[in-house]
CSV table of C-alpha atoms and ligand atoms in Angstrom, one decimal:
chain,number,residue,atom,x,y,z
A,179,MET,CA,156.5,191.2,104.6
A,180,SER,CA,158.7,191.6,101.5
A,181,THR,CA,157.8,193.3,98.3
A,182,PHE,CA,156.9,189.9,96.8
A,183,GLN,CA,154.2,187.4,97.2
A,184,ALA,CA,153.7,183.9,96.0
A,185,PRO,CA,152.4,184.0,92.4
A,186,LYS,CA,148.6,183.8,91.9
A,187,GLY,CA,147.3,180.2,92.2
A,188,THR,CA,150.2,179.1,94.3
A,189,TYR,CA,150.9,178.8,98.0
A,190,ASP,CA,153.7,178.0,100.3
A,191,LEU,CA,153.9,175.0,102.5
A,192,LEU,CA,155.1,176.1,106.0
A,193,PRO,CA,155.6,174.3,109.3
A,194,PRO,CA,153.8,173.1,111.2
A,195,SER,CA,151.1,172.2,108.5
A,196,SER,CA,153.7,171.3,105.9
A,197,ALA,CA,154.3,168.1,108.0
A,198,THR,CA,150.8,167.0,107.0
A,199,TYR,CA,151.8,167.3,103.3
A,200,LEU,CA,154.9,165.2,103.9
A,201,ALA,CA,152.8,162.6,105.7
A,202,VAL,CA,150.3,162.4,102.9
A,203,ARG,CA,153.0,161.9,100.3
A,204,GLU,CA,154.5,159.2,102.4
A,205,ALA,CA,151.2,157.5,103.0
A,206,ILE,CA,150.4,157.4,99.3
A,207,ALA,CA,153.9,156.1,98.5
A,208,ALA,CA,154.0,153.4,101.2
A,209,PRO,CA,151.6,150.9,99.5
A,210,LEU,CA,153.4,151.4,96.2
A,211,ARG,CA,156.8,150.7,97.6
A,212,ASN,CA,155.3,147.7,99.2
A,213,SER,CA,154.0,146.4,95.8
A,214,GLY,CA,157.0,146.4,93.5
A,215,TYR,CA,156.9,150.0,92.3
A,216,GLY,CA,160.3,151.7,91.9
A,217,TYR,CA,160.8,155.4,92.3
A,218,VAL,CA,161.2,157.6,89.2
A,219,GLU,CA,162.0,161.3,88.9
A,220,THR,CA,161.7,163.2,85.6
A,221,PRO,CA,162.5,166.9,84.8
A,222,GLY,CA,160.0,169.6,85.7
A,223,PHE,CA,159.8,170.5,82.0
A,224,GLU,CA,159.7,168.6,78.8
A,225,ASN,CA,159.4,169.2,75.0
A,226,VAL,CA,156.0,170.8,74.6
A,227,GLU,CA,155.1,168.2,71.9
A,228,LEU,CA,155.3,165.4,74.4
A,229,PHE,CA,152.2,166.8,76.2
A,230,ALA,CA,150.5,168.0,73.0
A,231,ARG,CA,150.6,164.5,71.5
A,232,GLY,CA,150.3,162.6,74.8
A,233,VAL,CA,147.7,164.5,76.7
A,234,GLY,CA,145.9,165.5,73.5
A,235,GLU,CA,145.8,168.6,71.3
A,236,SER,CA,142.1,169.2,72.0
A,237,THR,CA,142.2,169.0,75.8
A,238,ASP,CA,141.9,172.1,78.1
A,239,ILE,CA,145.2,171.1,79.6
A,240,VAL,CA,147.1,171.5,76.3
A,241,THR,CA,145.0,174.3,74.7
A,242,LYS,CA,144.6,176.6,77.7
A,243,GLU,CA,146.5,175.5,80.7
A,244,MET,CA,150.0,174.7,79.7
A,245,TYR,CA,153.0,176.9,80.8
A,246,ALA,CA,154.7,176.7,77.4
A,247,PHE,CA,157.7,178.7,76.5
A,248,GLU,CA,160.6,178.9,74.1
A,249,THR,CA,164.2,179.0,75.5
A,250,LYS,CA,166.9,181.4,74.4
A,251,GLY,CA,168.3,178.4,72.4
A,252,GLY,CA,165.0,178.0,70.6
A,253,ASP,CA,163.7,174.8,72.4
A,254,LYS,CA,160.0,174.7,72.8
A,255,LEU,CA,159.3,173.4,76.3
A,256,ALA,CA,156.4,173.3,78.8
A,257,LEU,CA,156.3,172.9,82.5
A,258,ARG,CA,154.8,169.5,83.1
A,259,PRO,CA,151.0,169.6,83.6
A,260,GLU,CA,150.9,165.9,84.5
A,261,GLY,CA,153.3,163.0,85.0
A,262,THR,CA,152.2,160.1,82.8
A,263,ALA,CA,153.6,161.3,79.5
A,264,SER,CA,156.9,162.2,81.1
A,265,VAL,CA,157.3,158.9,83.0
A,266,LEU,CA,156.5,156.9,79.8
A,267,ARG,CA,159.0,159.0,77.9
A,268,ALA,CA,161.6,158.3,80.5
A,269,ALA,CA,160.9,154.6,80.5
A,270,LEU,CA,161.1,154.4,76.7
A,271,GLU,CA,164.3,156.5,76.6
A,272,ALA,CA,166.0,154.2,79.1
A,273,ASN,CA,164.7,151.1,77.4
A,274,LEU,CA,163.2,149.8,80.6
A,275,HIS,CA,160.6,148.0,78.6
A,276,LYS,CA,163.3,145.9,76.9
A,277,ALA,CA,164.8,144.5,80.1
A,278,GLY,CA,162.4,141.6,79.8
A,279,ASN,CA,160.6,142.5,83.0
A,280,LEU,CA,157.2,143.8,82.1
A,281,PRO,CA,155.3,145.5,83.5
A,282,VAL,CA,157.7,148.2,84.5
A,283,LYS,CA,156.1,149.6,87.7
A,284,LEU,CA,157.1,153.1,88.7
A,285,TRP,CA,156.0,155.7,91.2
A,286,TYR,CA,156.7,159.4,91.5
A,287,SER,CA,156.0,162.4,93.6
A,288,GLY,CA,156.3,166.0,92.5
A,289,SER,CA,155.0,169.4,91.4
A,290,TYR,CA,152.8,170.0,88.4
A,291,TYR,CA,151.7,173.2,86.7
A,292,ARG,CA,148.5,174.1,85.1
A,293,TYR,CA,147.4,177.7,84.2
A,294,GLU,CA,143.9,177.2,85.7
A,295,ARG,CA,141.5,179.6,87.2
A,296,PRO,CA,142.5,179.4,90.9
A,297,GLN,CA,140.0,178.5,93.6
A,298,LYS,CA,140.0,176.3,96.6
A,299,GLY,CA,141.5,173.0,95.6
A,300,ARG,CA,142.5,174.2,92.2
A,301,TYR,CA,146.0,175.7,92.0
A,302,ARG,CA,148.4,176.6,89.2
A,303,HIS,CA,151.2,174.7,91.1
A,304,PHE,CA,150.1,171.5,92.8
A,305,SER,CA,151.5,168.3,93.9
A,306,GLN,CA,150.8,164.7,92.9
A,307,VAL,CA,152.0,161.3,93.9
A,308,GLY,CA,151.5,158.9,91.0
A,309,ALA,CA,152.0,155.4,89.8
A,310,GLU,CA,152.4,153.9,86.3
A,311,ALA,CA,152.5,150.2,85.4
A,312,ILE,CA,153.9,150.0,81.9
A,313,GLY,CA,153.7,147.2,79.3
A,314,ALA,CA,151.1,144.7,80.4
A,315,GLU,CA,147.4,144.3,79.6
A,316,ASP,CA,146.1,142.5,82.6
A,317,PRO,CA,142.9,143.4,84.6
A,318,ALA,CA,144.8,142.5,87.8
A,319,LEU,CA,147.1,145.4,87.2
A,320,ASP,CA,144.2,147.9,86.9
A,321,ALA,CA,142.7,146.4,90.1
A,322,GLU,CA,146.0,146.5,91.9
A,323,LEU,CA,146.4,150.2,91.3
A,324,ILE,CA,142.8,151.0,92.4
A,325,ILE,CA,143.3,148.8,95.5
A,326,LEU,CA,146.5,150.6,96.4
A,327,ALA,CA,145.0,154.0,96.1
A,328,ASP,CA,142.1,152.9,98.3
A,329,GLN,CA,144.5,151.5,100.8
A,330,ALA,CA,146.5,154.8,100.8
A,331,TYR,CA,143.4,156.9,101.5
A,332,ARG,CA,142.2,154.5,104.2
A,333,SER,CA,145.6,154.5,105.9
A,334,LEU,CA,145.3,158.2,106.2
A,335,GLY,CA,141.9,157.8,107.9
A,336,LEU,CA,139.8,159.1,105.0
A,337,ARG,CA,136.4,157.5,104.7
A,338,ASN,CA,134.1,159.9,102.8
A,339,PHE,CA,135.6,159.2,99.4
A,340,ARG,CA,134.0,157.3,96.5
A,341,ILE,CA,135.6,155.5,93.6
A,342,LEU,CA,133.9,156.1,90.2
A,343,LEU,CA,134.6,153.5,87.6
A,344,ASN,CA,134.1,153.3,83.9
A,345,SER,CA,135.5,151.8,80.7
A,346,LEU,CA,136.2,154.0,77.8
A,347,GLY,CA,136.6,151.1,75.3
A,348,ASP,CA,139.4,150.6,72.9
A,349,LYS,CA,140.3,151.5,69.3
A,350,GLU,CA,137.6,149.1,68.0
A,351,CYS,CA,134.6,150.2,70.0
A,352,ARG,CA,135.3,153.8,71.0
A,353,PRO,CA,135.1,155.3,67.5
A,354,VAL,CA,131.6,153.7,67.0
A,355,TYR,CA,130.5,155.2,70.4
A,356,ARG,CA,132.1,158.5,69.6
A,357,ALA,CA,130.1,158.7,66.3
A,358,ALA,CA,126.9,157.8,68.0
A,359,LEU,CA,127.4,160.4,70.7
A,360,GLN,CA,128.3,163.0,68.2
A,361,ASP,CA,125.1,162.3,66.3
A,362,PHE,CA,123.1,162.7,69.5
A,363,LEU,CA,124.9,165.9,70.5
A,364,ARG,CA,124.3,167.5,67.1
A,365,SER,CA,120.6,167.1,67.7
A,366,LEU,CA,120.7,169.1,71.0
A,367,ASP,CA,120.2,172.8,71.7
A,368,LEU,CA,123.8,173.7,72.7
A,369,ASP,CA,125.8,176.8,72.5
A,370,GLU,CA,128.4,177.2,69.8
A,371,GLU,CA,131.4,176.5,71.9
A,372,THR,CA,129.9,173.3,73.2
A,373,LEU,CA,128.9,172.2,69.7
A,374,ARG,CA,132.5,172.8,68.6
A,375,ARG,CA,133.7,170.7,71.5
A,376,ALA,CA,131.2,168.0,70.4
A,377,GLU,CA,133.0,167.9,67.0
A,378,ILE,CA,136.5,167.8,68.5
A,379,ASN,CA,136.1,165.9,71.7
A,380,PRO,CA,132.5,164.8,72.2
A,381,LEU,CA,133.1,162.7,75.3
A,382,ARG,CA,134.2,165.9,77.2
A,383,VAL,CA,130.7,167.3,76.7
A,384,LEU,CA,129.4,164.5,79.0
A,385,ASP,CA,131.4,166.2,81.7
A,386,ASP,CA,129.7,169.6,81.3
A,387,LYS,CA,128.7,170.8,84.7
A,388,ARG,CA,125.9,173.1,83.6
A,389,ALA,CA,122.4,171.9,84.7
A,390,ASP,CA,120.7,172.8,81.4
A,391,VAL,CA,123.3,170.8,79.5
A,392,GLN,CA,123.1,167.8,81.9
A,393,LYS,CA,119.3,167.8,81.5
A,394,GLN,CA,119.7,167.5,77.7
A,395,LEU,CA,122.2,164.7,78.2
A,396,ALA,CA,119.8,162.5,80.1
A,397,ASP,CA,119.3,160.2,77.1
A,398,ALA,CA,122.8,160.4,75.7
A,399,PRO,CA,124.2,157.1,74.4
A,400,LEU,CA,126.6,155.6,77.0
A,401,MET,CA,130.0,153.9,76.5
A,402,PRO,CA,129.1,150.7,78.4
A,403,ASP,CA,126.4,149.9,75.9
A,404,TYR,CA,129.0,150.2,73.1
A,405,LEU,CA,131.8,148.2,74.5
A,406,CYS,CA,133.2,145.4,72.3
A,407,GLU,CA,133.3,141.8,73.7
A,408,ALA,CA,137.0,142.1,74.6
A,409,CYS,CA,136.5,145.4,76.5
A,410,LYS,CA,133.4,144.1,78.2
A,411,ALA,CA,135.2,140.9,79.4
A,412,TYR,CA,138.2,143.0,80.5
A,413,HIS,CA,136.0,145.4,82.5
A,414,LYS,CA,134.1,142.5,84.1
A,415,GLU,CA,137.3,141.0,85.4
A,416,VAL,CA,138.5,144.4,86.8
A,417,ARG,CA,135.2,144.7,88.6
A,418,GLU,CA,135.3,141.1,89.9
A,419,LEU,CA,138.8,141.6,91.3
A,420,LEU,CA,137.8,144.8,93.1
A,421,ASP,CA,134.8,143.0,94.5
A,422,ALA,CA,136.9,140.2,95.7
A,423,ALA,CA,139.3,142.7,97.4
A,424,GLY,CA,136.3,144.3,99.1
A,425,VAL,CA,136.9,147.6,97.4
A,426,VAL,CA,133.6,149.5,96.9
A,427,TYR,CA,133.1,151.4,93.7
A,428,GLU,CA,130.3,153.0,91.7
A,429,ASP,CA,129.8,152.5,88.0
A,430,ASP,CA,129.7,155.8,86.3
A,431,ALA,CA,128.9,155.5,82.6
A,432,LYS,CA,129.5,159.3,82.2
A,433,LEU,CA,133.0,159.3,83.7
A,434,VAL,CA,135.3,160.8,81.2
A,435,ARG,CA,138.7,162.2,82.0
A,436,GLY,CA,140.4,165.4,81.0
A,437,LEU,CA,143.2,163.7,79.2
A,438,ASP,CA,142.9,162.0,75.8
A,439,TYR,CA,145.1,159.0,76.3
A,440,TYR,CA,142.7,156.8,78.2
A,441,THR,CA,141.4,153.5,77.0
A,442,ARG,CA,139.3,150.9,78.8
A,443,THR,CA,139.5,151.2,82.6
A,444,THR,CA,139.1,154.8,83.9
A,445,PHE,CA,138.4,155.8,87.4
A,446,GLU,CA,138.3,158.8,89.7
A,447,PHE,CA,138.5,159.1,93.5
A,448,VAL,CA,136.0,161.9,94.6
A,449,HIS,CA,135.6,163.3,98.0
A,450,ASP,CA,132.2,164.6,99.0
A,451,GLY,CA,133.5,167.3,101.4
A,452,LEU,CA,135.4,169.3,98.8
A,453,GLY,CA,132.7,171.1,96.8
A,454,SER,CA,133.4,171.6,93.0
A,455,GLN,CA,137.0,170.4,93.1
A,456,SER,CA,136.0,167.0,94.4
A,457,ALA,CA,138.4,164.8,92.5
A,458,VAL,CA,141.2,163.8,94.8
A,459,GLY,CA,142.8,161.4,92.4
A,460,GLY,CA,142.2,159.8,89.0
A,461,GLY,CA,143.7,157.5,86.4
A,462,GLY,CA,143.1,154.7,84.1
A,463,ARG,CA,144.5,152.6,81.3
A,464,TYR,CA,146.4,154.2,78.4
A,465,ASP,CA,147.1,151.4,75.9
A,466,GLY,CA,147.9,153.7,73.0
A,467,LEU,CA,150.0,156.4,74.6
A,468,SER,CA,153.4,154.8,73.9
A,469,GLU,CA,152.7,154.6,70.2
A,470,MET,CA,151.4,158.2,70.3
A,471,ILE,CA,154.8,159.4,71.5
A,472,GLY,CA,156.7,157.2,69.0
A,473,GLY,CA,157.3,154.1,71.1
A,474,PRO,CA,156.2,150.4,70.6
A,475,SER,CA,152.9,149.1,71.7
A,476,LEU,CA,152.9,149.1,75.5
A,477,PRO,CA,149.5,148.8,77.1
A,478,SER,CA,149.7,150.5,80.5
A,479,VAL,CA,147.7,151.8,83.4
A,480,GLY,CA,148.3,154.3,86.2
A,481,TRP,CA,146.9,157.0,88.5
A,482,ALA,CA,147.9,160.2,90.2
A,483,LEU,CA,146.5,161.4,93.5
A,484,GLY,CA,146.5,165.1,94.3
A,485,VAL,CA,148.3,165.8,97.5
A,486,ASP,CA,146.8,169.3,98.0
A,487,ARG,CA,143.2,168.0,97.7
A,488,THR,CA,144.0,165.0,99.9
A,489,VAL,CA,145.1,167.4,102.6
A,490,LEU,CA,141.8,169.4,102.1
A,491,ALA,CA,139.9,166.1,102.3
A,492,LEU,CA,141.5,165.3,105.6
A,493,GLU,CA,140.5,168.8,106.9
A,494,ALA,CA,137.0,168.3,105.6
A,495,GLU,CA,136.7,165.0,107.5
A,496,GLY,CA,138.3,166.5,110.6
A,497,VAL,CA,141.1,163.8,110.5
A,498,ASP,CA,144.1,164.9,112.5
A,499,LEU,CA,147.1,162.8,111.5
A,500,GLN,CA,149.1,161.6,114.5
A,501,LEU,CA,152.4,163.1,113.5
A,502,PRO,CA,155.3,162.4,115.7
A,503,ALA,CA,156.8,165.5,117.3
A,504,THR,CA,159.7,166.7,115.3
A,505,THR,CA,161.8,167.5,118.3
A,506,SER,CA,162.2,165.2,121.3
A,507,VAL,CA,164.8,167.2,123.3
A,508,PHE,CA,165.5,170.9,123.5
A,509,ALA,CA,168.8,172.1,125.0
A,510,VAL,CA,169.0,175.4,126.9
A,511,PRO,CA,172.5,176.7,127.9
A,512,LEU,CA,172.9,179.4,130.4
A,513,GLY,CA,176.2,181.2,129.8
A,514,GLU,CA,179.2,180.7,127.4
A,515,GLU,CA,180.7,177.6,128.9
A,516,ALA,CA,177.3,175.8,129.0
A,517,ARG,CA,176.7,176.8,125.4
A,518,ARG,CA,179.9,175.1,124.3
A,519,VAL,CA,179.3,171.9,126.4
A,520,LEU,CA,175.6,171.6,125.6
A,521,PHE,CA,176.2,172.1,121.9
A,522,GLY,CA,178.5,169.2,121.9
A,523,LYS,CA,175.9,167.1,123.7
A,524,VAL,CA,173.3,168.1,121.1
A,525,THR,CA,175.5,166.7,118.4
A,526,GLU,CA,176.0,163.5,120.3
A,527,LEU,CA,172.2,163.1,120.8
A,528,ARG,CA,171.5,163.7,117.1
A,529,LYS,CA,174.1,161.1,116.2
A,530,ALA,CA,172.3,158.7,118.5
A,531,GLY,CA,169.2,159.4,116.4
A,532,ILE,CA,167.4,161.5,119.0
A,533,ALA,CA,165.7,164.6,117.4
A,534,THR,CA,167.3,167.5,119.3
A,535,ASP,CA,167.2,171.3,119.0
A,536,PHE,CA,169.2,174.0,120.7
A,537,SER,CA,168.5,177.4,122.0
A,538,PHE,CA,170.4,179.7,119.6
A,539,GLY,CA,171.1,183.4,119.9
A,540,GLY,CA,172.2,183.6,123.6
A,541,LYS,CA,168.6,183.8,125.0
A,542,GLY,CA,167.9,184.0,128.7
A,543,LEU,CA,166.1,181.2,130.5
A,544,LYS,CA,162.6,182.6,130.0
A,545,GLY,CA,162.9,183.1,126.3
A,546,ALA,CA,164.6,179.8,125.8
A,547,MET,CA,161.9,177.9,127.7
A,548,LYS,CA,159.3,179.5,125.5
A,549,ASN,CA,161.1,178.1,122.5
A,550,ALA,CA,161.4,174.8,124.1
A,551,ASN,CA,157.6,174.7,124.7
A,552,ARG,CA,156.9,175.8,121.2
A,553,SER,CA,159.2,173.0,119.8
A,554,GLY,CA,156.9,170.4,121.3
A,555,ALA,CA,160.0,168.7,122.8
A,556,ARG,CA,159.3,166.0,125.5
A,557,PHE,CA,162.4,166.9,127.4
A,558,THR,CA,164.6,169.9,128.0
A,559,LEU,CA,168.2,170.0,129.1
A,560,VAL,CA,169.2,173.1,131.1
A,561,ALA,CA,172.7,173.8,132.2
A,562,GLY,CA,174.3,176.7,133.9
A,563,GLU,CA,177.8,177.2,135.4
A,564,ARG,CA,176.9,175.6,138.7
A,565,ASP,CA,175.5,172.5,137.0
A,566,LEU,CA,178.7,172.2,134.9
A,567,ALA,CA,180.9,172.6,137.9
A,568,GLU,CA,179.1,169.5,139.4
A,569,GLY,CA,179.4,167.6,136.0
A,570,VAL,CA,175.6,167.6,135.5
A,571,VAL,CA,172.7,169.1,133.5
A,572,GLN,CA,169.1,169.5,134.6
A,573,LEU,CA,166.8,167.2,132.7
A,574,LYS,CA,163.1,168.3,132.7
A,575,ASP,CA,160.2,166.2,131.6
A,576,MET,CA,157.9,168.7,129.9
A,577,GLU,CA,154.8,166.5,130.4
A,578,SER,CA,155.1,165.8,134.1
A,579,GLY,CA,157.2,168.8,135.0
A,580,GLU,CA,159.6,166.6,136.9
A,581,GLN,CA,163.2,167.8,137.0
A,582,GLY,CA,166.5,166.4,138.2
A,583,PRO,CA,170.3,166.3,137.5
A,584,VAL,CA,171.8,163.9,135.0
A,585,ALA,CA,175.6,163.3,134.7
A,586,LEU,CA,177.0,164.8,131.5
A,587,ASP,CA,178.3,161.5,130.3
A,588,ALA,CA,174.9,159.8,131.0
A,589,ILE,CA,172.8,162.2,129.0
A,590,VAL,CA,172.6,160.1,125.8
A,591,SER,CA,171.9,156.8,127.5
A,592,THR,CA,169.3,158.4,130.0
A,593,LEU,CA,167.4,160.0,127.1
A,594,GLN,CA,167.6,156.9,125.0
A,595,ALA,CA,166.0,154.9,127.9
A,596,LYS,CA,163.3,157.5,128.6
A,597,LEU,CA,162.4,157.9,124.9
A,598,GLY,CA,162.3,154.2,124.3
B,103,LIG,P1,144.4,164.3,86.6
B,103,LIG,O1,143.0,163.8,86.9
B,103,LIG,O2,144.5,165.4,85.7
B,103,LIG,O3,145.2,163.0,86.1
B,103,LIG,O4,145.1,164.7,88.0
B,103,LIG,C1,145.1,163.8,89.1
B,103,LIG,C2,144.8,164.6,90.4
B,103,LIG,O5,145.7,165.7,90.5
B,103,LIG,C3,143.4,165.2,90.4
B,103,LIG,O6,142.5,164.2,90.8
B,103,LIG,C4,143.6,166.3,91.5
B,103,LIG,O7,143.5,165.7,92.8
B,103,LIG,C5,145.0,166.7,91.2
B,103,LIG,N1,145.0,168.0,90.4
B,103,LIG,C6,144.9,168.1,89.1
B,103,LIG,N2,144.9,169.4,88.8
B,103,LIG,C7,145.0,170.1,89.9
B,103,LIG,C8,145.0,171.5,90.2
B,103,LIG,N3,145.0,172.5,89.3
B,103,LIG,N4,145.1,171.9,91.6
B,103,LIG,C9,145.1,170.9,92.5
B,103,LIG,N5,145.1,169.6,92.3
B,103,LIG,C10,145.0,169.2,91.0
B,103,LIG,C11,146.5,163.1,85.7
B,103,LIG,O8,147.3,164.0,86.0
B,103,LIG,C12,147.0,161.8,85.1
B,103,LIG,N6,148.4,161.9,84.8
B,103,LIG,C13,146.7,160.6,86.1
B,103,LIG,C14,147.2,159.3,85.5
B,103,LIG,C15,148.3,158.7,85.8
B,103,LIG,N7,146.6,158.6,84.6
B,103,LIG,C16,147.3,157.5,84.3
B,103,LIG,N8,148.4,157.5,85.0
């Protein structure tokens, strides 16, 4: 161990379990790549104002959880707590929305940072794969994204997740609802901080986890009862498209999200095996965000799925991803000459696309075979001086235990044939 440890709320991804993380990222990205989403990558930090304005001045993310700092040059920056504001900023900066090809559909994968109280499933550094469809108001786009996330989770073998769906209305009907909810909250017996939240961000109070608060909220006015005709029709169509696609969801009139930019469709993917940090992913429509950060009107929708929590969900369901072995062939030289010759063969095998590793460090046969076993390789190549004198190496099938000589110049073709 060194003097240092990973900072609080962070952890290292190490082999072999790191392979699961890669596979999860890949599984979430695959349906997006298959559906017209192009890859976008933005910096790990941005102007702090982007998040303050985008995510919302009154959100926990901005007030309590942001890693904000000032550079030596006086720039006020923040490590990104989420991806949506950055991706929209990048799209606007590059004028992607002016290319006459709306919606601009983008996907991303990366690290995000929130100064949260760490616990299982809640980290200060975590990983998301996300998707944003920018510049179109079309219920089919909302449905598409939910369907693709559902497909990603199912392709991983997850079954015990639920989709919670709500509409948060638009700039016409939300203020009316907000006022009604505020009136209701003022009449309750709430602590001071919660009453303050009711003034700044009343919808967040609906998300309060405390039982005594929830009890008082039983008769709270609910957003679906306040939706204007346009929002109602929009939401109906999203639901119909999901029904037609066979995607099962639950209407959750109290679903609010921790970010302020949402309008209309909002959704969360929750997994029942994860305890309190049950949201494995979430998203929704953010029709006003572009204007909030100085852009034109660009109604948009997106989601982000948490990679860390998706891995925990796989563990909770006991899903073992069938990951291909990373090494197919392990080469073990015995002696200097064999080392030179086999190392050359290893390079040839790799060029031929066969995943091959080599026994480094001049180990004896016993130690090298231990490494070969640990590598999970299907075949080993062992060569000593006598083999080389005969122009062969010994090829061992690690599953059947069978072993036999193969001519040096037939190694690549023999292994290609055996590995299919
Ligand atoms: P979010 O709900 O804040 O949404 O995060 C999405 C997912 O990231 C969560 O469901 C969770 O799985 C994961 N996540 C968030 N915080 C943590 C944490 N501290 N530790 C581990 N995992 C975490 C957004 O970030 C929005 N940008 C989603 C979006 C995209 N909306 C529209 N487009």
